[in-house]
Amino acid sequence: MSPMAGTPEIVNTVADLRARLAPVRERRVRIGLVPTMGALHEGHLSLVRQTRVRCGVVVVSIFVNPAQFGPNEDFARYPRTFDSDCAKLVGLADLVFAPSVAEMYPEGFATRIEVGGPALGLESDFRPHFFSGVATIVAKLLSACMADEATFGEKDYQQLLVIRRLVADLGLPIEIVAGATIREPDGLALSSRNAYLSPAERKIASQLNVVLREVAKKVQQAEPTASAETYGRDALLHAGFTSVDYIAVRDAETLAPIETFTRTARVLAAARIGTTRLIDNMAI
């Protein structure tokens, strides 16, 4: 396989992936992995471009991971757009790793990774299965690819910290790189789930980043975080969100709760419009 091959080659098994990458590794070409669940948008593509700059060979995985969806979540209706995804990766990725569920979770599969630290609270309070499912599949993807680096978006900020913790704790020889959140002109973070929004809901969704900025400003002006969080929750409901799972100001490195702003922090939120759940975050 020659780097920058134009149309990416599609492989479906771990054995084939390793076989394609073995000669690349022998030549000591840097390999980058961008794990995705498909339904690719500009946010994903920005991560691929970022990886392309640093790596001679880029692998994009496309796998809708059932282990991170709860029984009442949207696994069945999660958008699957494989052909158009591959078309978007022409000239950007060298390999697309698209395994089946049976390839990643064969019969008799009985292992899950449990994570603590930054995984505790926030998303885990509402989706207790989520980070175990994420950690398990990410560990399997990293093992399958054996890349030099893997890139994850800051939009899923808690997930990014969980994966960094996972790699550090397991001593995996791979660099975890963060990619900046890509936003629409009105500030809404790009997400595959935005496709679920009706035009009216899409207008409401644009207020999520506005409220996050307002909360960040209040914290920077020395307002207690609890007061700023209450303001943010009320503001989202007033804007038309159906419900708010959380809006929280946390330490940017550990996600531990903080009472006042004394070091780098992050405001994170998850809220629903109808049946669509959106998440976002912003640095303070």
mmCIF file of C-alpha atoms in Angstrom:
data_model
loop_
_atom_site.group_PDB
_atom_site.id
_atom_site.type_symbol
_atom_site.label_atom_id
_atom_site.label_comp_id
_atom_site.label_asym_id
_atom_site.label_seq_id
_atom_site.Cartn_x
_atom_site.Cartn_y
_atom_site.Cartn_z
ATOM 1 C CA MET A 1 0.000 0.000 0.000
ATOM 2 C CA SER A 2 1.385 3.397 -0.947
ATOM 3 C CA PRO A 3 0.523 6.401 1.266
ATOM 4 C CA MET A 4 -1.910 8.972 -0.112
ATOM 5 C CA ALA A 5 -3.434 6.414 -2.470
ATOM 6 C CA GLY A 6 -6.385 8.602 -3.503
ATOM 7 C CA THR A 7 -9.451 6.414 -2.991
ATOM 8 C CA PRO A 8 -9.063 4.706 0.380
ATOM 9 C CA GLU A 9 -8.848 0.933 0.508
ATOM 10 C CA ILE A 10 -11.607 -0.704 2.559
ATOM 11 C CA VAL A 11 -10.736 -3.538 4.930
ATOM 12 C CA ASN A 12 -13.201 -5.403 7.114
ATOM 13 C CA THR A 13 -11.113 -7.624 9.383
ATOM 14 C CA VAL A 14 -8.395 -7.070 11.954
ATOM 15 C CA ALA A 15 -6.180 -9.577 10.149
ATOM 16 C CA ASP A 16 -6.439 -7.671 6.869
ATOM 17 C CA LEU A 17 -5.825 -4.345 8.582
ATOM 18 C CA ARG A 18 -2.663 -5.618 10.238
ATOM 19 C CA ALA A 19 -1.484 -7.201 6.984
ATOM 20 C CA ARG A 20 -1.902 -3.902 5.098
ATOM 21 C CA LEU A 21 -0.087 -1.933 7.800
ATOM 22 C CA ALA A 22 2.796 -4.328 8.478
ATOM 23 C CA PRO A 23 4.985 -3.142 5.556
ATOM 24 C CA VAL A 24 4.179 0.478 6.432
ATOM 25 C CA ARG A 25 5.379 -0.126 9.966
ATOM 26 C CA GLU A 26 8.542 -1.825 8.662
ATOM 27 C CA ARG A 27 9.326 1.333 6.699
ATOM 28 C CA ARG A 28 8.788 3.313 9.923
ATOM 29 C CA VAL A 29 6.118 5.470 8.366
ATOM 30 C CA ARG A 30 3.994 7.170 11.023
ATOM 31 C CA ILE A 31 0.471 5.724 11.186
ATOM 32 C CA GLY A 32 -2.506 7.769 12.404
ATOM 33 C CA LEU A 33 -5.945 6.463 13.350
ATOM 34 C CA VAL A 34 -9.195 8.448 13.415
ATOM 35 C CA PRO A 35 -11.936 6.354 15.059
ATOM 36 C CA THR A 36 -15.480 7.266 13.972
ATOM 37 C CA MET A 37 -19.002 5.867 13.901
ATOM 38 C CA GLY A 38 -19.497 7.120 10.359
ATOM 39 C CA ALA A 39 -22.078 9.697 9.223
ATOM 40 C CA LEU A 40 -19.001 11.820 8.567
ATOM 41 C CA HIS A 41 -19.219 15.606 8.621
ATOM 42 C CA GLU A 42 -16.690 18.417 8.555
ATOM 43 C CA GLY A 43 -15.855 17.822 12.223
ATOM 44 C CA HIS A 44 -14.633 14.314 11.429
ATOM 45 C CA LEU A 45 -12.879 15.431 8.262
ATOM 46 C CA SER A 46 -10.985 18.126 10.176
ATOM 47 C CA LEU A 47 -9.594 15.361 12.425
ATOM 48 C CA VAL A 48 -8.546 13.367 9.354
ATOM 49 C CA ARG A 49 -6.844 16.394 7.784
ATOM 50 C CA GLN A 50 -5.067 17.123 11.062
ATOM 51 C CA THR A 51 -3.831 13.532 11.160
ATOM 52 C CA ARG A 52 -2.810 13.665 7.488
ATOM 53 C CA VAL A 53 -0.395 16.529 8.231
ATOM 54 C CA ARG A 54 1.479 14.510 10.843
ATOM 55 C CA CYS A 55 1.222 10.961 9.491
ATOM 56 C CA GLY A 56 2.344 9.187 6.345
ATOM 57 C CA VAL A 57 -0.581 6.748 6.479
ATOM 58 C CA VAL A 58 -4.052 7.564 7.807
ATOM 59 C CA VAL A 59 -6.614 4.964 8.871
ATOM 60 C CA VAL A 60 -10.235 5.942 9.502
ATOM 61 C CA SER A 61 -12.358 3.377 11.307
ATOM 62 C CA ILE A 62 -16.116 3.356 10.750
ATOM 63 C CA PHE A 63 -17.993 1.264 13.286
ATOM 64 C CA VAL A 64 -21.286 1.983 15.031
ATOM 65 C CA ASN A 65 -20.454 0.471 18.399
ATOM 66 C CA PRO A 66 -23.456 -1.266 20.004
ATOM 67 C CA ALA A 67 -21.671 -1.515 23.357
ATOM 68 C CA GLN A 68 -21.970 2.230 24.003
ATOM 69 C CA PHE A 69 -25.703 2.447 23.347
ATOM 70 C CA GLY A 70 -28.250 1.764 26.088
ATOM 71 C CA PRO A 71 -31.420 -0.306 25.506
ATOM 72 C CA ASN A 72 -33.546 2.809 24.946
ATOM 73 C CA GLU A 73 -31.022 4.754 22.869
ATOM 74 C CA ASP A 74 -30.737 5.349 19.148
ATOM 75 C CA PHE A 75 -28.455 2.507 17.956
ATOM 76 C CA ALA A 76 -30.948 1.259 15.353
ATOM 77 C CA ARG A 77 -31.617 4.704 13.894
ATOM 78 C CA TYR A 78 -28.084 6.061 14.170
ATOM 79 C CA PRO A 79 -27.272 7.360 10.661
ATOM 80 C CA ARG A 80 -25.302 4.926 8.504
ATOM 81 C CA THR A 81 -23.938 6.517 5.327
ATOM 82 C CA PHE A 82 -20.982 4.305 4.442
ATOM 83 C CA ASP A 83 -20.722 4.997 0.705
ATOM 84 C CA SER A 84 -20.857 8.774 1.082
ATOM 85 C CA ASP A 85 -18.450 8.544 4.040
ATOM 86 C CA CYS A 86 -15.875 6.777 1.859
ATOM 87 C CA ALA A 87 -16.381 9.356 -0.894
ATOM 88 C CA LYS A 88 -15.591 12.146 1.558
ATOM 89 C CA LEU A 89 -12.338 10.406 2.514
ATOM 90 C CA VAL A 90 -10.903 10.337 -1.025
ATOM 91 C CA GLY A 91 -7.489 11.987 -0.904
ATOM 92 C CA LEU A 92 -7.568 12.152 2.900
ATOM 93 C CA ALA A 93 -7.435 8.568 4.184
ATOM 94 C CA ASP A 94 -5.436 5.596 2.952
ATOM 95 C CA LEU A 95 -7.463 2.888 4.664
ATOM 96 C CA VAL A 96 -11.035 2.614 5.910
ATOM 97 C CA PHE A 97 -11.412 -0.056 8.574
ATOM 98 C CA ALA A 98 -15.087 -1.082 8.575
ATOM 99 C CA PRO A 99 -15.501 -4.205 10.682
ATOM 100 C CA SER A 100 -18.769 -6.011 11.338
ATOM 101 C CA VAL A 101 -20.184 -6.337 14.843
ATOM 102 C CA ALA A 102 -19.232 -10.026 14.742
ATOM 103 C CA GLU A 103 -15.626 -9.100 13.901
ATOM 104 C CA MET A 104 -15.298 -6.828 16.922
ATOM 105 C CA TYR A 105 -17.527 -8.823 19.288
ATOM 106 C CA PRO A 106 -17.289 -12.474 18.181
ATOM 107 C CA GLU A 107 -19.348 -15.203 19.781
ATOM 108 C CA GLY A 108 -18.235 -15.739 23.363
ATOM 109 C CA PHE A 109 -16.875 -12.204 23.772
ATOM 110 C CA ALA A 110 -16.868 -11.625 27.528
ATOM 111 C CA THR A 111 -14.560 -8.700 28.357
ATOM 112 C CA ARG A 112 -15.398 -5.074 29.104
ATOM 113 C CA ILE A 113 -13.093 -2.317 30.320
ATOM 114 C CA GLU A 114 -14.347 -0.366 33.332
ATOM 115 C CA VAL A 115 -13.044 3.169 33.738
ATOM 116 C CA GLY A 116 -13.058 5.613 36.639
ATOM 117 C CA GLY A 117 -11.405 8.995 37.105
ATOM 118 C CA PRO A 118 -12.702 11.395 34.442
ATOM 119 C CA ALA A 119 -15.414 8.888 33.476
ATOM 120 C CA LEU A 120 -17.245 9.423 36.764
ATOM 121 C CA GLY A 121 -20.241 11.756 36.737
ATOM 122 C CA LEU A 122 -21.686 13.883 33.901
ATOM 123 C CA GLU A 123 -22.330 11.434 31.035
ATOM 124 C CA SER A 124 -22.019 8.444 33.366
ATOM 125 C CA ASP A 125 -24.877 9.743 35.528
ATOM 126 C CA PHE A 126 -27.224 9.475 32.552
ATOM 127 C CA ARG A 127 -25.559 6.791 30.428
ATOM 128 C CA PRO A 128 -23.844 4.465 32.946
ATOM 129 C CA HIS A 129 -22.919 1.945 30.234
ATOM 130 C CA PHE A 130 -21.380 4.500 27.888
ATOM 131 C CA PHE A 131 -17.724 4.843 28.834
ATOM 132 C CA SER A 132 -17.225 1.138 29.415
ATOM 133 C CA GLY A 133 -18.474 0.581 25.871
ATOM 134 C CA VAL A 134 -16.281 3.370 24.508
ATOM 135 C CA ALA A 135 -13.172 2.218 26.381
ATOM 136 C CA THR A 136 -13.627 -1.377 25.247
ATOM 137 C CA ILE A 137 -14.011 -0.562 21.551
ATOM 138 C CA VAL A 138 -11.245 2.066 21.563
ATOM 139 C CA ALA A 139 -8.849 -0.409 23.172
ATOM 140 C CA LYS A 140 -9.765 -2.954 20.490
ATOM 141 C CA LEU A 141 -9.318 -0.423 17.666
ATOM 142 C CA LEU A 142 -5.955 0.729 19.020
ATOM 143 C CA SER A 143 -4.850 -2.898 19.302
ATOM 144 C CA ALA A 144 -6.077 -3.722 15.805
ATOM 145 C CA CYS A 145 -4.345 -0.776 14.152
ATOM 146 C CA MET A 146 -1.286 -0.395 16.394
ATOM 147 C CA ALA A 147 -1.036 3.200 15.177
ATOM 148 C CA ASP A 148 1.449 5.771 16.419
ATOM 149 C CA GLU A 149 -1.319 8.239 17.222
ATOM 150 C CA ALA A 150 -5.105 8.485 17.355
ATOM 151 C CA THR A 151 -7.141 11.670 17.050
ATOM 152 C CA PHE A 152 -10.352 12.445 18.937
ATOM 153 C CA GLY A 153 -12.502 15.569 18.894
ATOM 154 C CA GLU A 154 -12.818 17.974 21.812
ATOM 155 C CA LYS A 155 -16.586 18.117 21.294
ATOM 156 C CA ASP A 156 -16.721 14.846 23.240
ATOM 157 C CA TYR A 157 -14.460 16.326 25.900
ATOM 158 C CA GLN A 158 -15.164 13.863 28.699
ATOM 159 C CA GLN A 159 -14.616 10.989 26.262
ATOM 160 C CA LEU A 160 -11.267 12.519 25.229
ATOM 161 C CA LEU A 161 -10.075 12.592 28.845
ATOM 162 C CA VAL A 162 -11.326 9.049 29.447
ATOM 163 C CA ILE A 163 -9.359 7.773 26.447
ATOM 164 C CA ARG A 164 -6.227 9.614 27.559
ATOM 165 C CA ARG A 165 -6.622 8.009 30.990
ATOM 166 C CA LEU A 166 -7.180 4.597 29.405
ATOM 167 C CA VAL A 167 -4.019 4.828 27.299
ATOM 168 C CA ALA A 168 -1.938 6.082 30.235
ATOM 169 C CA ASP A 169 -3.246 3.452 32.652
ATOM 170 C CA LEU A 170 -2.749 0.537 30.241
ATOM 171 C CA GLY A 171 0.652 1.832 29.131
ATOM 172 C CA LEU A 172 -0.303 1.818 25.458
ATOM 173 C CA PRO A 173 2.451 3.274 23.220
ATOM 174 C CA ILE A 174 0.163 5.634 21.333
ATOM 175 C CA GLU A 175 -0.246 9.397 21.361
ATOM 176 C CA ILE A 176 -3.784 10.689 21.832
ATOM 177 C CA VAL A 177 -4.284 13.931 19.881
ATOM 178 C CA ALA A 178 -7.171 16.376 20.422
ATOM 179 C CA GLY A 179 -8.962 18.068 17.538
ATOM 180 C CA ALA A 180 -10.811 21.351 18.005
ATOM 181 C CA THR A 181 -14.618 21.416 17.834
ATOM 182 C CA ILE A 182 -15.906 22.477 14.413
ATOM 183 C CA ARG A 183 -19.034 24.648 14.481
ATOM 184 C CA GLU A 184 -21.749 25.855 12.151
ATOM 185 C CA PRO A 185 -21.805 29.615 11.406
ATOM 186 C CA ASP A 186 -24.289 30.100 14.290
ATOM 187 C CA GLY A 187 -21.998 28.212 16.672
ATOM 188 C CA LEU A 188 -23.761 24.847 16.882
ATOM 189 C CA ALA A 189 -21.162 22.102 17.212
ATOM 190 C CA LEU A 190 -21.197 19.703 14.273
ATOM 191 C CA SER A 191 -22.703 16.347 15.227
ATOM 192 C CA SER A 192 -24.158 13.404 13.357
ATOM 193 C CA ARG A 193 -27.211 13.719 15.576
ATOM 194 C CA ASN A 194 -27.944 17.224 14.250
ATOM 195 C CA ALA A 195 -29.574 15.416 11.314
ATOM 196 C CA TYR A 196 -32.418 14.424 13.652
ATOM 197 C CA LEU A 197 -33.418 18.063 14.285
ATOM 198 C CA SER A 198 -36.410 19.665 12.601
ATOM 199 C CA PRO A 199 -35.928 23.255 11.337
ATOM 200 C CA ALA A 200 -37.605 24.625 14.498
ATOM 201 C CA GLU A 201 -35.482 22.395 16.738
ATOM 202 C CA ARG A 202 -32.342 23.360 14.832
ATOM 203 C CA LYS A 203 -32.988 27.018 15.670
ATOM 204 C CA ILE A 204 -33.314 26.166 19.380
ATOM 205 C CA ALA A 205 -30.135 24.063 19.225
ATOM 206 C CA SER A 206 -28.130 27.118 18.149
ATOM 207 C CA GLN A 207 -28.608 28.541 21.648
ATOM 208 C CA LEU A 208 -26.584 25.785 23.316
ATOM 209 C CA ASN A 209 -23.186 27.331 22.581
ATOM 210 C CA VAL A 210 -24.549 30.811 23.368
ATOM 211 C CA VAL A 211 -25.545 29.689 26.864
ATOM 212 C CA LEU A 212 -22.215 27.927 27.374
ATOM 213 C CA ARG A 213 -20.393 31.164 26.559
ATOM 214 C CA GLU A 214 -22.601 33.066 29.011
ATOM 215 C CA VAL A 215 -21.902 30.545 31.780
ATOM 216 C CA ALA A 216 -18.163 30.706 31.056
ATOM 217 C CA LYS A 217 -18.256 34.501 31.250
ATOM 218 C CA LYS A 218 -20.046 34.448 34.612
ATOM 219 C CA VAL A 219 -17.471 32.047 36.037
ATOM 220 C CA GLN A 220 -14.614 34.169 34.715
ATOM 221 C CA GLN A 221 -16.197 37.146 36.490
ATOM 222 C CA ALA A 222 -15.933 35.256 39.803
ATOM 223 C CA GLU A 223 -19.561 34.152 40.061
ATOM 224 C CA PRO A 224 -19.765 30.869 42.069
ATOM 225 C CA THR A 225 -19.990 27.916 39.721
ATOM 226 C CA ALA A 226 -23.220 26.633 41.291
ATOM 227 C CA SER A 227 -24.943 29.930 40.534
ATOM 228 C CA ALA A 228 -23.606 29.990 36.967
ATOM 229 C CA GLU A 229 -24.754 26.394 36.420
ATOM 230 C CA THR A 230 -28.261 27.204 37.652
ATOM 231 C CA TYR A 231 -28.384 30.176 35.295
ATOM 232 C CA GLY A 232 -27.285 27.963 32.397
ATOM 233 C CA ARG A 233 -29.929 25.317 33.086
ATOM 234 C CA ASP A 234 -32.689 27.913 33.292
ATOM 235 C CA ALA A 235 -31.453 29.653 30.140
ATOM 236 C CA LEU A 236 -31.494 26.427 28.119
ATOM 237 C CA LEU A 237 -35.031 25.588 29.221
ATOM 238 C CA HIS A 238 -36.129 29.145 28.446
ATOM 239 C CA ALA A 239 -34.552 28.830 24.970
ATOM 240 C CA GLY A 240 -36.798 25.851 24.247
ATOM 241 C CA PHE A 241 -34.785 22.792 25.227
ATOM 242 C CA THR A 242 -37.069 20.005 26.446
ATOM 243 C CA SER A 243 -34.804 19.000 29.330
ATOM 244 C CA VAL A 244 -31.263 19.502 30.608
ATOM 245 C CA ASP A 245 -29.269 16.506 31.811
ATOM 246 C CA TYR A 246 -26.453 18.667 33.119
ATOM 247 C CA ILE A 247 -24.605 21.917 32.695
ATOM 248 C CA ALA A 248 -21.480 21.793 34.811
ATOM 249 C CA VAL A 249 -18.264 23.711 35.373
ATOM 250 C CA ARG A 250 -15.351 21.338 35.971
ATOM 251 C CA ASP A 251 -11.576 21.266 36.242
ATOM 252 C CA ALA A 252 -10.293 20.978 32.667
ATOM 253 C CA GLU A 253 -7.762 18.236 33.448
ATOM 254 C CA THR A 254 -9.633 16.008 35.901
ATOM 255 C CA LEU A 255 -13.314 17.017 35.488
ATOM 256 C CA ALA A 256 -13.511 17.350 39.269
ATOM 257 C CA PRO A 257 -16.178 19.837 40.447
ATOM 258 C CA ILE A 258 -14.891 23.305 41.345
ATOM 259 C CA GLU A 259 -16.538 26.033 43.412
ATOM 260 C CA THR A 260 -14.726 29.026 41.949
ATOM 261 C CA PHE A 261 -12.577 29.671 38.895
ATOM 262 C CA THR A 262 -8.892 29.494 39.862
ATOM 263 C CA ARG A 263 -7.348 27.449 37.011
ATOM 264 C CA THR A 264 -8.222 26.194 33.539
ATOM 265 C CA ALA A 265 -11.794 24.934 33.558
ATOM 266 C CA ARG A 266 -14.428 23.627 31.193
ATOM 267 C CA VAL A 267 -18.178 24.085 31.071
ATOM 268 C CA LEU A 268 -19.952 20.997 29.751
ATOM 269 C CA ALA A 269 -23.600 20.450 28.907
ATOM 270 C CA ALA A 270 -26.012 17.797 27.705
ATOM 271 C CA ALA A 271 -29.585 18.735 26.849
ATOM 272 C CA ARG A 272 -32.485 17.378 24.839
ATOM 273 C CA ILE A 273 -34.680 18.896 22.172
ATOM 274 C CA GLY A 274 -37.564 16.500 21.683
ATOM 275 C CA THR A 275 -35.945 13.077 21.277
ATOM 276 C CA THR A 276 -32.510 14.413 20.256
ATOM 277 C CA ARG A 277 -29.771 14.682 22.859
ATOM 278 C CA LEU A 278 -27.011 17.205 22.171
ATOM 279 C CA ILE A 279 -23.728 17.687 24.030
ATOM 280 C CA ASP A 280 -21.211 20.510 23.873
ATOM 281 C CA ASN A 281 -18.487 22.101 25.968
ATOM 282 C CA MET A 282 -16.356 25.203 26.084
ATOM 283 C CA ALA A 283 -13.021 26.144 27.610
ATOM 284 C CA ILE A 284 -12.970 28.722 30.400
#
